[in-house]
XYZ file of C-alpha atoms in Angstrom:
123
model
C 91.430 -15.158 12.700
C 93.179 -11.836 12.999
C 92.318 -8.991 10.675
C 95.695 -9.095 8.903
C 95.372 -12.880 8.354
C 92.235 -12.677 6.210
C 93.075 -14.424 2.895
C 93.412 -12.318 -0.236
C 94.087 -15.044 -2.822
C 91.903 -13.638 -5.634
C 89.682 -16.668 -6.326
C 88.051 -16.903 -9.727
C 84.869 -18.269 -8.085
C 84.391 -14.788 -6.612
C 84.257 -13.329 -10.154
C 86.152 -10.224 -9.073
C 83.851 -9.583 -6.107
C 84.821 -9.506 -2.463
C 83.381 -11.458 0.446
C 82.829 -10.115 3.949
C 84.650 -12.116 6.601
C 84.684 -11.316 10.295
C 88.078 -11.131 11.942
C 89.492 -9.909 15.240
C 91.088 -6.450 15.365
C 93.920 -5.271 17.651
C 91.507 -4.730 20.563
C 89.996 -8.234 20.249
C 86.712 -7.021 18.724
C 85.151 -8.563 15.636
C 85.277 -6.434 12.540
C 84.173 -7.052 8.956
C 87.037 -7.365 6.476
C 86.663 -7.770 2.707
C 88.443 -10.783 1.216
C 89.169 -11.450 -2.436
C 89.131 -15.169 -1.694
C 91.000 -18.096 -0.301
C 92.654 -20.572 -2.637
C 91.438 -23.632 -0.684
C 87.840 -22.373 -0.601
C 88.002 -21.609 -4.319
C 89.231 -25.129 -5.093
C 86.465 -26.692 -2.976
C 83.843 -24.539 -4.714
C 85.134 -25.528 -8.159
C 85.024 -29.219 -7.216
C 81.461 -28.902 -5.901
C 80.273 -27.113 -9.057
C 81.974 -29.754 -11.209
C 80.176 -32.527 -9.294
C 76.824 -30.751 -9.711
C 77.464 -30.302 -13.438
C 78.230 -34.027 -13.754
C 74.971 -34.871 -11.949
C 73.066 -32.633 -14.348
C 74.733 -34.189 -17.409
C 73.818 -37.679 -16.162
C 70.228 -36.617 -15.410
C 69.910 -34.980 -18.835
C 71.003 -38.179 -20.574
C 68.711 -40.344 -18.430
C 65.780 -38.004 -19.075
C 66.372 -37.974 -22.833
C 66.524 -41.775 -22.832
C 63.260 -42.005 -20.877
C 64.900 -43.552 -17.802
C 63.759 -40.823 -15.381
C 60.895 -38.348 -15.282
C 61.154 -34.600 -15.788
C 61.380 -34.333 -12.012
C 64.687 -36.229 -12.075
C 65.979 -33.642 -14.550
C 64.780 -30.545 -12.694
C 66.260 -31.574 -9.346
C 69.935 -31.186 -10.402
C 69.138 -28.420 -12.891
C 67.837 -26.194 -10.103
C 70.437 -27.461 -7.567
C 67.984 -29.254 -5.290
C 68.610 -32.420 -3.341
C 65.976 -34.793 -1.976
C 65.929 -33.198 1.465
C 65.539 -29.615 0.261
C 62.878 -30.605 -2.268
C 61.017 -32.556 0.413
C 61.011 -29.471 2.651
C 59.861 -27.237 -0.189
C 57.055 -29.495 -1.435
C 55.904 -31.261 1.709
C 56.449 -34.673 0.096
C 58.533 -37.341 1.795
C 61.894 -38.141 0.233
C 60.737 -41.667 -0.640
C 57.766 -40.171 -2.498
C 60.015 -37.888 -4.525
C 62.250 -40.837 -5.453
C 59.149 -42.702 -6.556
C 57.943 -39.699 -8.579
C 61.218 -39.771 -10.530
C 59.986 -43.002 -12.133
C 58.417 -42.135 -15.489
C 55.358 -44.389 -15.074
C 54.579 -42.994 -11.601
C 55.236 -39.383 -12.626
C 52.836 -39.688 -15.566
C 50.042 -40.682 -13.146
C 50.541 -37.814 -10.665
C 47.523 -35.655 -9.946
C 47.439 -32.039 -11.059
C 47.594 -31.009 -7.402
C 50.911 -32.828 -6.890
C 52.311 -31.563 -10.173
C 51.384 -28.004 -9.209
C 53.421 -28.346 -6.003
C 56.481 -29.211 -8.055
C 55.741 -26.456 -10.564
C 55.477 -23.867 -7.796
C 58.792 -24.914 -6.253
C 60.588 -25.083 -9.624
C 58.863 -21.899 -10.847
C 57.685 -23.531 -14.079
C 54.245 -23.764 -15.648
């Protein structure tokens, strides 16, 4: 993208900030250019945040009704997915899914619970 083509659409997801984007100048060299946003990127970001908020609302309801463990609530609250939580804790994804069951979660050892606490930064 050329320097003069960097979008300046003033996205509300930027909250008035600017983002550094690299573009090509007149000599063909890359140069950092500040952008106030791109409408398409802003729309995609809003849709992603909306989907995450819906996941959290569903998890909150399921947790309050005793259908999932606290782990199932913290995952969307802190914007984790199974893969990232597996990397952070060292558990396999299938183990994490199993730990989201209330009966299994209630039987977890302190050592396993402490791994989750450390990743989620809770006591």
